[in-house]
Short mmCIF file of C-alpha atoms in Angstrom, two decimals:
data_model
loop_
_atom_site.label_atom_id
_atom_site.label_comp_id
_atom_site.label_asym_id
_atom_site.label_seq_id
_atom_site.Cartn_x
_atom_site.Cartn_y
_atom_site.Cartn_z
CA MET A 140 0.00 0.00 0.00
CA ARG A 141 1.36 3.37 -0.99
CA PRO A 142 1.68 5.88 1.86
CA PHE A 143 -0.70 8.81 1.68
CA ARG A 144 0.92 11.89 0.28
CA ALA A 145 -1.02 15.08 0.37
CA PRO A 146 -0.44 17.29 -2.64
CA LEU A 147 1.65 20.36 -1.90
CA GLY A 148 -1.12 22.63 -3.13
CA PHE A 149 -3.56 21.04 -0.69
CA LEU A 150 -1.20 21.61 2.24
CA ALA A 151 -0.64 25.23 1.23
CA ALA A 152 -4.39 25.77 0.98
CA LEU A 153 -4.87 24.17 4.43
CA LEU A 154 -2.28 26.49 5.92
CA ILE A 155 -3.98 29.52 4.40
CA VAL A 156 -7.37 28.41 5.76
CA LEU A 157 -5.91 27.77 9.23
CA ALA A 158 -4.18 31.14 9.23
CA ALA A 159 -7.33 32.90 8.08
CA CYS A 160 -9.32 31.35 10.95
CA ALA A 161 -7.24 33.16 13.60
CA HIS A 162 -8.77 36.49 14.55
CA TYR A 163 -8.42 38.66 17.61
CA PRO A 164 -11.57 38.76 19.79
CA LEU A 165 -13.81 41.57 18.61
CA ASN A 166 -15.37 44.01 21.03
CA ARG A 167 -19.14 43.59 20.93
CA ALA A 168 -21.69 46.14 19.75
CA LEU A 169 -23.82 47.80 22.41
CA ASP A 170 -27.12 46.07 23.11
CA PRO A 171 -30.13 48.34 22.55
CA VAL A 172 -31.12 47.42 26.11
CA PRO A 173 -27.98 47.00 28.26
CA ALA A 174 -28.01 43.75 30.26
CA ALA A 175 -25.87 44.96 33.17
CA PRO A 176 -24.66 48.21 34.73
CA SER A 177 -21.97 49.76 32.60
CA TYR A 178 -18.36 50.21 33.66
CA GLU A 179 -18.45 53.80 34.95
CA PHE A 180 -17.32 55.44 38.16
CA PRO A 181 -19.74 54.40 40.94
CA ARG A 182 -20.88 57.67 42.50
CA GLU A 183 -22.11 56.08 45.72
CA ALA A 184 -19.33 54.90 48.03
CA ASN A 185 -19.90 51.45 49.50
CA GLY A 186 -18.40 49.15 52.09
CA THR A 187 -15.86 50.90 54.27
CA ASN A 188 -15.16 53.55 51.62
CA THR A 189 -16.39 57.15 51.93
CA ASN A 190 -16.52 60.09 49.52
CA GLY A 191 -15.29 62.45 52.24
CA LEU A 192 -11.75 61.10 52.04
CA PHE A 193 -11.23 60.69 48.31
CA VAL A 194 -8.03 58.91 47.30
CA CYS A 195 -6.83 58.35 43.75
CA LEU A 196 -3.71 56.37 42.91
CA VAL A 197 -1.77 56.76 39.69
CA PHE A 198 0.58 53.99 38.50
CA SER A 199 3.08 54.85 35.77
CA GLY A 200 4.59 52.66 33.09
CA GLY A 201 7.95 50.92 33.37
CA GLY A 202 7.41 47.14 33.02
CA THR A 203 7.85 44.97 36.11
CA ARG A 204 9.73 47.84 37.78
CA ALA A 205 6.54 49.93 37.73
CA ALA A 206 4.33 46.98 38.71
CA ALA A 207 6.52 46.18 41.74
CA LEU A 208 6.86 49.79 42.88
CA SER A 209 3.10 50.31 42.76
CA TYR A 210 2.54 46.99 44.56
CA GLY A 211 4.88 48.24 47.30
CA VAL A 212 2.71 51.34 47.67
CA LEU A 213 -0.46 49.23 47.90
CA GLU A 214 1.17 47.13 50.62
CA ARG A 215 2.12 50.22 52.61
CA LEU A 216 -1.35 51.77 52.24
CA ARG A 217 -2.81 48.50 53.54
CA ALA A 218 -0.49 48.72 56.56
CA THR A 219 -1.41 52.37 57.24
CA PRO A 220 -4.13 52.60 59.90
CA ILE A 221 -6.33 55.70 59.90
CA LEU A 222 -9.26 57.06 61.82
CA TRP A 223 -11.83 58.62 59.52
CA GLU A 224 -15.40 59.62 60.34
CA GLY A 225 -15.09 57.73 63.63
CA ARG A 226 -14.03 54.43 62.06
CA ASP A 227 -10.74 52.59 62.23
CA LYS A 228 -9.57 51.33 58.86
CA SER A 229 -6.56 51.21 56.58
CA LEU A 230 -5.88 53.96 54.08
CA LEU A 231 -6.19 51.32 51.35
CA ASP A 232 -9.89 50.94 52.29
CA GLU A 233 -10.37 54.55 51.22
CA VAL A 234 -8.86 54.26 47.73
CA ASP A 235 -11.53 55.31 45.23
CA CYS A 236 -9.83 55.15 41.87
CA ILE A 237 -6.61 53.93 40.26
CA SER A 238 -5.46 55.15 36.87
CA SER A 239 -2.60 53.25 35.29
CA VAL A 240 -0.39 52.85 32.29
CA SER A 241 1.59 49.92 30.89
CA GLY A 242 3.45 48.02 33.66
CA GLY A 243 1.39 49.76 36.34
CA SER A 244 -1.80 48.40 34.73
CA PHE A 245 -0.93 44.83 35.76
CA THR A 246 -0.98 45.85 39.43
CA SER A 247 -4.10 48.02 39.20
CA ALA A 248 -6.15 45.51 37.19
CA TYR A 249 -5.14 42.61 39.45
CA TYR A 250 -5.97 44.56 42.59
CA GLY A 251 -9.29 45.69 41.07
CA LEU A 252 -10.27 42.09 40.29
CA PHE A 253 -8.73 40.29 43.27
CA PRO A 254 -8.27 42.73 46.17
CA ASP A 255 -7.69 39.99 48.75
CA LYS A 256 -5.54 37.66 46.66
CA THR A 257 -3.31 40.54 45.59
CA PHE A 258 -1.24 40.36 48.77
CA THR A 259 -0.77 36.60 48.63
CA ASP A 260 -0.60 35.75 44.92
CA PHE A 261 0.44 38.71 42.78
CA ARG A 262 4.08 38.66 43.74
CA ALA A 263 4.74 35.06 42.72
CA GLY A 264 2.11 35.09 39.96
CA PHE A 265 3.47 38.11 38.15
CA LEU A 266 6.23 40.19 39.73
CA GLU A 267 8.65 37.27 40.14
CA THR A 268 7.68 35.61 36.88
CA ASP A 269 9.71 35.72 33.67
CA VAL A 270 6.86 37.13 31.59
CA GLU A 271 9.13 37.82 28.61
CA GLY A 272 10.28 34.19 28.56
CA ALA A 273 6.71 32.91 28.79
CA LEU A 274 5.64 35.14 25.90
CA MET A 275 8.60 34.02 23.78
CA THR A 276 7.71 30.37 24.44
CA ARG A 277 4.22 31.02 23.09
CA VAL A 278 5.53 32.84 20.03
CA LEU A 279 7.91 29.97 19.25
CA SER A 280 5.33 27.24 19.80
CA PRO A 281 4.51 25.58 16.40
CA SER A 282 0.83 25.50 17.34
CA ASN A 283 0.82 29.31 17.19
CA TRP A 284 2.70 29.71 13.92
CA PHE A 285 -0.45 29.33 11.79
CA ARG A 286 -2.32 31.80 13.97
CA LEU A 287 0.49 34.35 13.80
CA ALA A 288 0.47 34.04 10.01
CA SER A 289 -3.04 35.48 10.01
CA PRO A 290 -3.32 39.21 9.23
CA THR A 291 -5.86 39.50 12.04
CA PHE A 292 -3.91 37.78 14.81
CA SER A 293 -0.55 38.92 16.13
CA ARG A 294 1.89 38.82 19.03
CA ILE A 295 -0.21 41.11 21.20
CA ASP A 296 -3.15 38.68 20.92
CA LEU A 297 -0.91 35.86 22.17
CA ALA A 298 0.24 38.13 25.01
CA ALA A 299 -3.38 38.94 25.92
CA GLU A 300 -4.24 35.21 25.95
CA TYR A 301 -1.30 34.55 28.24
CA TYR A 302 -2.25 37.36 30.65
CA GLY A 303 -5.87 36.18 30.63
CA GLU A 304 -4.94 32.59 31.47
CA SER A 305 -2.03 33.08 33.84
CA LEU A 306 -3.10 36.20 35.74
CA PHE A 307 -6.61 37.52 35.16
CA ALA A 308 -8.54 34.21 35.06
CA GLY A 309 -10.49 35.28 31.98
CA LYS A 310 -12.25 38.05 33.89
CA THR A 311 -14.08 40.83 32.08
CA PHE A 312 -14.94 44.44 32.84
CA ARG A 313 -18.33 43.22 34.07
CA ASP A 314 -16.40 41.38 36.80
CA LEU A 315 -14.17 44.39 37.46
CA GLY A 316 -17.15 46.65 38.07
CA ALA A 317 -19.36 44.08 39.83
CA GLY A 318 -21.46 45.57 42.60
CA GLY A 319 -20.28 49.10 41.83
CA ARG A 320 -17.28 48.54 44.05
CA ARG A 321 -14.28 50.78 44.39
CA PRO A 322 -11.55 51.44 43.50
CA PHE A 323 -12.64 52.28 39.98
CA ILE A 324 -9.79 51.11 37.73
CA ILE A 325 -8.92 53.18 34.66
CA LEU A 326 -6.61 51.31 32.27
CA ASN A 327 -5.05 53.63 29.69
CA ALA A 328 -3.76 52.96 26.19
CA THR A 329 -2.90 55.29 23.29
CA ASN A 330 -4.98 55.74 20.14
CA MET A 331 -2.43 55.38 17.34
CA ALA A 332 -4.42 57.61 14.97
CA THR A 333 -4.81 60.65 17.21
CA GLY A 334 -1.97 60.06 19.69
CA GLU A 335 -4.50 60.68 22.43
CA ARG A 336 -4.99 58.46 25.43
CA PHE A 337 -7.79 55.92 25.29
CA GLU A 338 -9.27 54.69 28.55
CA PHE A 339 -11.11 51.42 29.03
CA THR A 340 -14.33 52.81 30.49
CA GLN A 341 -17.87 52.57 29.18
CA PRO A 342 -18.16 56.26 28.19
CA GLU A 343 -15.10 55.76 25.95
CA PHE A 344 -16.55 52.53 24.55
CA ASN A 345 -19.86 54.30 23.88
CA VAL A 346 -17.97 56.34 21.28
CA LEU A 347 -17.25 53.03 19.50
CA GLY A 348 -20.88 51.90 19.91
CA SER A 349 -19.47 49.03 21.96
CA ASP A 350 -20.18 47.26 25.24
CA LEU A 351 -17.11 47.14 27.50
CA GLY A 352 -18.81 44.72 29.94
CA PRO A 353 -17.90 41.41 28.19
CA TYR A 354 -14.46 42.64 27.07
CA PRO A 355 -11.52 40.77 28.72
CA VAL A 356 -9.51 42.82 31.22
CA ALA A 357 -6.38 41.01 29.95
CA ARG A 358 -6.79 42.60 26.50
CA ALA A 359 -7.04 46.07 28.02
CA VAL A 360 -3.88 45.45 30.05
CA ALA A 361 -2.19 44.14 26.88
CA ALA A 362 -3.18 47.33 25.03
CA SER A 363 -1.99 49.47 27.91
CA SER A 364 1.44 47.76 27.80
CA ALA A 365 1.85 47.22 24.04
CA PHE A 366 5.34 48.66 23.83
CA PRO A 367 6.19 49.90 20.31
CA PHE A 368 8.05 47.42 18.05
CA LEU A 369 8.17 44.65 20.66
CA LEU A 370 4.42 44.17 20.63
CA SER A 371 1.79 44.88 18.01
CA PRO A 372 -1.28 47.11 18.57
CA VAL A 373 -4.60 45.93 20.02
CA SER A 374 -7.46 46.60 17.59
CA LEU A 375 -11.05 47.54 18.37
CA LYS A 376 -14.06 47.69 16.06
CA ASN A 377 -16.01 50.91 15.76
CA HIS A 378 -19.65 49.80 15.60
CA PRO A 379 -22.35 51.99 14.08
CA ALA A 380 -24.73 53.53 16.62
CA PRO A 381 -26.89 56.67 16.80
CA PRO A 382 -25.03 59.86 17.87
CA GLU A 383 -27.11 60.17 21.05
CA VAL A 384 -25.77 56.75 22.11
CA LYS A 385 -22.15 57.42 21.14
CA PHE A 386 -21.71 60.92 22.49
CA SER A 387 -22.56 62.58 25.77
CA ARG A 388 -24.24 65.94 25.75
CA GLU A 389 -21.07 67.49 27.14
CA MET A 390 -19.05 66.13 24.23
CA ARG A 391 -21.44 67.75 21.76
CA LEU A 392 -21.27 71.10 23.57
CA ALA A 393 -17.47 70.95 23.80
CA GLU A 394 -17.23 70.77 20.01
CA GLY A 395 -18.07 74.49 20.04
CA ASP A 396 -15.33 75.39 22.54
CA PHE A 397 -12.46 75.97 20.10
CA TYR A 398 -11.88 79.54 21.36
CA ASP A 399 -13.09 79.21 24.96
CA ASN A 400 -11.47 75.95 26.00
CA ARG A 401 -9.18 74.24 23.51
CA ARG A 402 -8.48 71.35 25.88
CA ARG A 403 -12.17 70.48 26.16
CA TYR A 404 -12.67 71.01 22.43
CA GLN A 405 -9.83 68.63 21.53
CA TRP A 406 -11.12 66.01 23.95
CA ALA A 407 -14.46 66.12 22.14
CA VAL A 408 -13.37 66.24 18.49
CA ASN A 409 -10.89 63.38 18.93
CA ARG A 410 -13.89 61.27 19.86
CA THR A 411 -16.74 62.56 17.74
CA ARG A 412 -14.83 61.55 14.57
CA TYR A 413 -15.76 57.95 15.50
CA GLY A 414 -19.39 58.84 14.91
CA ASP A 415 -18.70 57.79 11.34
CA ALA A 416 -18.18 54.03 11.65
CA VAL A 417 -17.83 53.70 7.87
CA ALA A 418 -14.97 56.17 7.52
CA TYR A 419 -13.31 54.97 10.75
CA PRO A 420 -14.26 51.29 11.19
CA TYR A 421 -11.33 50.41 13.47
CA LEU A 422 -9.24 51.90 16.24
CA HIS A 423 -5.74 50.63 17.03
CA LEU A 424 -4.21 50.96 20.48
CA MET A 425 -0.65 50.92 21.74
CA ASP A 426 1.13 51.42 25.05
CA GLY A 427 -0.62 54.04 27.19
CA GLY A 428 2.77 55.55 27.97
CA LEU A 429 2.97 57.04 24.48
CA ALA A 430 0.21 59.52 25.38
CA ASP A 431 0.90 59.88 29.11
CA ASN A 432 3.49 57.70 30.83
CA ILE A 433 2.23 58.67 34.28
CA GLY A 434 -1.46 57.84 33.89
CA LEU A 435 -2.44 61.11 35.53
CA ARG A 436 -4.44 62.66 32.68
CA PRO A 437 -7.69 60.77 33.38
CA ILE A 438 -7.55 62.03 36.96
CA GLU A 439 -6.90 65.56 35.74
CA ASP A 440 -9.93 65.25 33.43
CA ALA A 441 -12.04 63.89 36.31
CA PHE A 442 -10.94 66.89 38.38
CA ARG A 443 -11.75 69.41 35.66
CA ARG A 444 -15.01 67.97 34.34
CA GLY A 445 -15.64 64.43 35.54
CA PHE A 446 -16.60 62.46 38.64
CA ILE A 447 -14.22 64.31 41.00
CA ARG A 448 -15.61 67.70 39.90
CA SER A 449 -19.19 66.50 40.39
CA LEU A 450 -18.44 65.23 43.92
CA MET A 451 -16.55 68.42 44.83
CA ASN A 452 -19.37 70.66 43.63
CA GLY A 453 -21.76 68.46 45.60
CA GLY A 454 -19.74 69.15 48.77
CA GLU A 455 -19.02 65.45 49.25
CA ILE A 456 -15.20 65.58 49.33
CA GLN A 457 -13.35 67.01 52.33
CA LYS A 458 -9.89 65.61 51.67
CA LEU A 459 -8.70 64.88 48.14
CA VAL A 460 -5.53 62.80 47.87
CA PHE A 461 -3.60 62.01 44.70
CA ILE A 462 -0.76 59.51 45.12
CA ILE A 463 1.39 59.43 41.98
CA VAL A 464 3.70 56.42 41.70
CA ASN A 465 6.24 57.28 39.04
CA ALA A 466 8.72 54.48 38.23
CA ARG A 467 10.69 56.57 35.76
CA THR A 468 14.40 55.92 35.36
CA GLU A 469 17.27 57.84 33.85
CA GLY A 470 18.69 55.96 30.90
CA GLN A 471 22.29 56.31 29.87
CA ASP A 472 22.57 58.95 27.17
CA GLY A 473 24.81 57.12 24.72
CA ILE A 474 23.68 59.20 21.75
CA SER A 475 25.30 62.42 22.97
CA ARG A 476 28.68 60.69 23.30
CA GLN A 477 28.95 59.77 19.62
CA GLU A 478 30.13 61.95 16.78
CA LYS A 479 28.30 59.73 14.31
CA ALA A 480 24.58 60.43 13.88
CA PRO A 481 22.36 57.70 15.36
CA GLY A 482 21.40 54.87 13.00
CA LEU A 483 17.94 53.94 11.74
CA LYS A 484 17.23 51.53 14.64
CA SER A 485 18.15 54.11 17.29
CA VAL A 486 16.17 56.83 15.52
CA ALA A 487 13.10 54.60 15.21
CA MET A 488 13.23 53.56 18.87
CA LYS A 489 13.86 57.10 20.10
CA THR A 490 11.09 58.51 17.90
CA ALA A 491 8.65 56.01 19.34
CA THR A 492 9.63 56.43 22.97
CA VAL A 493 11.33 59.78 23.56
CA ALA A 494 8.03 61.52 24.25
CA MET A 495 7.05 58.95 26.88
CA ASP A 496 8.77 60.72 29.75
CA ASN A 497 9.28 64.12 28.19
CA TYR A 498 6.08 65.64 29.56
CA SER A 499 5.60 63.42 32.60
CA PHE A 500 6.93 66.03 35.01
CA ASP A 501 4.72 68.61 33.30
CA THR A 502 1.63 66.49 33.89
CA ILE A 503 2.45 66.28 37.59
CA GLU A 504 2.99 70.04 37.70
CA LEU A 505 -0.44 70.52 36.09
CA ILE A 506 -2.20 68.62 38.85
CA LYS A 507 -0.24 70.59 41.46
CA GLU A 508 -1.36 73.83 39.80
CA LEU A 509 -4.97 72.68 39.98
CA ARG A 510 -4.46 71.88 43.67
CA ASP A 511 -3.00 75.35 44.25
CA GLN A 512 -5.81 77.05 42.31
CA ARG A 513 -8.40 75.39 44.52
CA ARG A 514 -6.51 76.41 47.66
CA GLN A 515 -6.28 79.96 46.31
CA THR A 516 -10.01 80.13 45.53
CA GLN A 517 -10.88 78.96 49.03
CA GLY A 518 -8.38 81.43 50.50
CA VAL A 519 -9.80 84.37 48.54
CA LEU A 520 -13.37 83.58 49.61
CA ARG A 521 -12.32 83.17 53.25
CA ALA A 522 -10.35 86.41 53.24
CA PHE A 523 -13.23 88.29 51.61
CA ARG A 524 -15.67 87.12 54.27
CA GLU A 525 -13.28 88.10 57.06
CA LYS A 526 -12.14 91.44 55.66
CA CYS A 527 -15.38 92.66 54.08
CA PRO A 528 -18.11 91.61 56.54
CA GLY A 529 -20.38 94.41 55.32
CA ALA A 530 -20.27 93.38 51.67
CA GLY A 531 -23.43 91.31 51.95
CA ALA A 532 -23.94 87.60 51.49
CA GLN A 533 -21.50 86.00 49.13
CA PRO A 534 -22.10 82.55 47.65
CA ARG A 535 -20.03 79.78 49.21
CA LEU A 536 -18.47 76.64 47.82
CA ALA A 537 -20.45 73.59 48.92
CA SER A 538 -17.47 72.61 51.07
CA GLU A 539 -13.79 73.40 51.42
CA VAL A 540 -11.56 70.69 50.01
CA GLU A 541 -8.11 69.96 51.36
CA PRO A 542 -6.05 68.66 48.45
CA PHE A 543 -2.84 66.60 48.74
CA VAL A 544 -0.47 65.55 45.94
CA VAL A 545 1.95 62.79 46.94
CA ASN A 546 4.70 62.18 44.41
CA ILE A 547 6.68 58.93 44.59
CA ASP A 548 9.82 58.99 42.48
CA PHE A 549 13.23 57.31 42.77
CA ALA A 550 14.82 60.76 42.53
CA ALA A 551 13.61 61.40 46.11
CA ILE A 552 15.93 58.69 47.50
CA LYS A 553 18.53 60.51 49.57
CA ASP A 554 21.44 58.06 49.39
CA PRO A 555 23.13 58.65 45.98
CA GLU A 556 24.18 55.02 45.49
CA ARG A 557 20.72 53.65 46.20
CA ARG A 558 19.17 56.34 44.03
CA ARG A 559 21.47 55.39 41.13
CA TYR A 560 20.56 51.72 41.59
CA PHE A 561 16.81 52.34 41.19
CA LEU A 562 17.19 54.96 38.47
CA GLY A 563 19.29 52.47 36.50
CA LEU A 564 16.87 49.52 36.62
CA PRO A 565 15.80 48.24 33.19
CA THR A 566 12.32 48.44 31.68
CA SER A 567 11.44 44.80 31.12
CA PHE A 568 9.03 42.11 32.25
CA LYS A 569 11.79 40.05 33.82
CA LEU A 570 13.45 41.24 37.02
CA SER A 571 15.28 39.23 39.65
CA ARG A 572 13.65 38.41 43.00
CA GLU A 573 16.10 40.70 44.70
CA GLN A 574 15.22 43.62 42.39
CA VAL A 575 11.51 43.02 42.95
CA GLU A 576 11.99 42.85 46.72
CA LYS A 577 13.91 46.12 46.74
CA LEU A 578 11.29 47.87 44.59
CA ILE A 579 8.45 46.76 46.85
CA SER A 580 10.35 47.95 49.87
CA VAL A 581 11.32 51.34 48.42
CA GLY A 582 7.72 51.96 47.29
CA GLY A 583 6.50 51.93 50.89
CA GLU A 584 9.53 53.84 52.07
CA LEU A 585 9.07 56.68 49.55
CA LEU A 586 5.37 56.91 50.38
CA ALA A 587 6.07 57.27 54.09
CA ALA A 588 8.80 59.88 53.45
CA ASP A 589 6.70 62.16 51.22
CA PRO A 590 6.01 65.50 52.99
CA GLU A 591 2.37 65.76 51.87
CA PHE A 592 1.73 62.15 52.91
CA GLN A 593 3.19 62.93 56.32
CA GLU A 594 0.93 66.00 56.56
CA LEU A 595 -2.10 63.85 55.69
CA MET A 596 -1.10 61.24 58.25
CA GLY A 597 -0.69 63.99 60.84
CA GLN A 598 -4.40 64.67 60.37
CA ILE A 599 -5.93 61.20 59.95
CA GLY A 600 -3.22 58.69 60.88
CA LYS A 601 -3.76 56.65 64.02
CA PRO A 602 -1.59 58.03 66.82
CA GLY A 603 1.44 55.98 67.76
CA ARG A 604 2.11 54.70 64.21
CA MET B 81 -11.72 77.27 36.36
CA GLU B 82 -14.95 79.28 36.08
CA PHE B 83 -17.67 80.00 38.62
CA LEU B 84 -21.46 79.72 38.48
CA VAL B 85 -24.34 80.27 40.90
CA VAL B 86 -27.78 78.92 40.05
CA HIS B 87 -30.77 80.57 41.75
CA PHE B 88 -34.13 78.98 42.45
CA PRO B 89 -36.60 79.73 45.24
CA ARG B 90 -36.01 76.30 46.82
CA SER B 91 -32.86 74.25 47.33
CA ARG B 92 -32.51 71.92 44.37
CA VAL B 93 -29.89 69.72 42.69
CA VAL B 94 -28.16 71.44 39.75
CA LEU B 95 -27.52 69.50 36.56
CA VAL B 96 -24.68 70.69 34.34
CA ASP B 97 -24.57 69.01 30.92
CA GLY B 98 -26.95 66.41 32.33
CA VAL B 99 -24.74 65.50 35.33
CA LYS B 100 -25.37 66.28 39.04
CA ASN B 101 -23.12 69.17 40.03
CA GLY B 102 -24.03 70.55 43.43
CA ARG B 103 -27.06 72.54 44.56
CA THR B 104 -28.70 75.87 43.91
CA GLU B 105 -27.18 78.93 45.68
CA ASP B 106 -23.80 77.17 46.07
CA LEU B 107 -20.76 78.50 44.24
CA LEU B 108 -20.03 75.89 41.56
CA GLU B 109 -16.62 75.53 39.99
CA LEU B 110 -16.72 74.45 36.33
CA GLU B 111 -14.55 74.28 33.25
CA ALA B 112 -14.68 77.16 30.77
CA GLY B 113 -16.90 76.67 27.72
CA THR B 114 -20.50 76.08 26.77
CA HIS B 115 -22.73 74.31 29.28
CA VAL B 116 -26.39 73.41 29.57
CA VAL B 117 -27.73 74.10 33.06
CA SER B 118 -30.91 72.62 34.47
CA LEU B 119 -32.39 71.47 37.80
CA GLY B 120 -33.15 68.07 39.27
CA PRO B 121 -36.75 66.82 39.64
CA PRO B 122 -39.55 67.70 40.05
CA SER B 123 -39.76 69.65 36.81
CA ASN B 124 -41.71 72.57 38.28
CA PHE B 125 -39.37 75.27 36.98
CA THR B 126 -38.86 77.41 33.94
CA PRO B 127 -37.07 77.55 31.59
CA SER B 128 -36.46 73.82 31.34
CA GLU B 129 -32.77 74.46 30.70
CA LEU B 130 -30.33 77.28 29.96
CA THR B 131 -27.35 77.20 27.62
CA ILE B 132 -24.54 79.40 28.91
CA ARG B 133 -21.02 80.29 27.87
CA LEU B 134 -18.74 80.36 30.92
CA ARG B 135 -15.73 82.58 30.54
CA GLY B 136 -13.96 85.32 32.50
CA THR B 137 -15.58 84.72 35.90
CA ASN B 138 -13.88 84.63 39.30
CA PRO B 139 -14.99 83.38 42.73
CA LEU B 140 -16.19 86.84 43.78
CA GLU B 141 -17.90 87.59 40.47
CA PRO B 142 -19.49 84.33 39.31
CA ARG B 143 -21.93 83.97 36.43
CA GLU B 144 -25.46 83.86 37.86
CA VAL B 145 -28.50 82.20 36.28
CA ARG B 146 -32.03 82.00 37.58
CA PHE B 147 -34.88 79.52 37.29
CA GLU B 148 -38.42 80.44 38.27
CA ALA B 149 -40.90 78.14 40.00
CA VAL B 150 -44.09 77.30 38.09
#
């Protein structure tokens, strides 16, 4: 009997069919009648959380270095006892939102999904894992070659599968927002077309006529950390939907603000273009650090026009705390030491990444300016009441807000040798146990040493700690 | 930031661009630009909403708008 020999043409056709079958998971269109509450900031505090003490954390990019540093801060917040509104609790119980980018998104998403398991499993499950090696194994596995040959399946989709299986247990945004619990997690990526940040929240998905609820958290984290060149973009479908579904009323009004408020105008027009799902059927996302490597912009937006503004105007916030965990490093500037102009590879890499940290300090300064403006407004109103008692009744703010901006940065380490060590750590998803241990430790240490954190603790910290 | 005070004979929730943003007679801090101001239920007020352009205010000289009871 002659052995079976498949014709070469048949095998080639089979390969093409197999490759064509592989497709990244598409984000679903919005149901006309939504089945579950959408993933938006829950206005009502629940459990031990209150609106009066409003705490937002911001986790920057920086691979495992950023993930470990932010984990260290979470650990310290958990070990920080406070007395607020007559109740003993930890400061971590009062965290209301976390906005994150790239490496920081692994910590925020994991904590959002598994708040209790975070302090027992995250370290071994992610921080001390060779994620790069695991991803490479998947890429090199013959079973994935056919899938990677597909034009609609790429390395980032393999990475998202790996994160979903190994870390996030296939959970979706419906799980992340279950019960309207806090903290509200904002995972940030960058829209490749506009260069603007894209956040994985339902209002942003409304613009795409899409339901974020069934979307895997792992894919959002993959988008948030899709570093240029090493990983490919995450793609989303822009579904057709009526304008009143896609766009909020505020977005429509802001389209007319070109002269009065360019920031608000730009925020609106970068989104309303997706009203035309025929002209713009897809949106491609890369590392959130390309637009904002701190992850602070969503919080700034919430302060100017979003959920923080609404709560402040409602008089619900008494203390407003922003804790910015910035894992930035200082790379060796090899370029400036060479007479020869940098080559194509260096130029490409620099072009893609040089902006990532360029405006990070500026973003932090912006939020400090907003803090100072609020303090100034309150001061002016107070002074006017005291110095001009006969001027008649003046309107009052619903409540005075005491704002704090805590800035965690390796540059604050006093010992020069230790500072150099942390500022020289690589950006990768593979660090040694010792490096991870040191990062976790320094995260808590820098938090405790920050002057504004100490001032806050002087007011609400439990005596004796 | 800009400043707005909304007047109404009774204390009522203020809606700015359809979102809860404090109460009547309080000094509200908002972003510059065009906003639609209205009140929370019941809808016993007129006009039903006001479109305003907020610009050039300060905490001591806020923009003031008024709704009447019906």
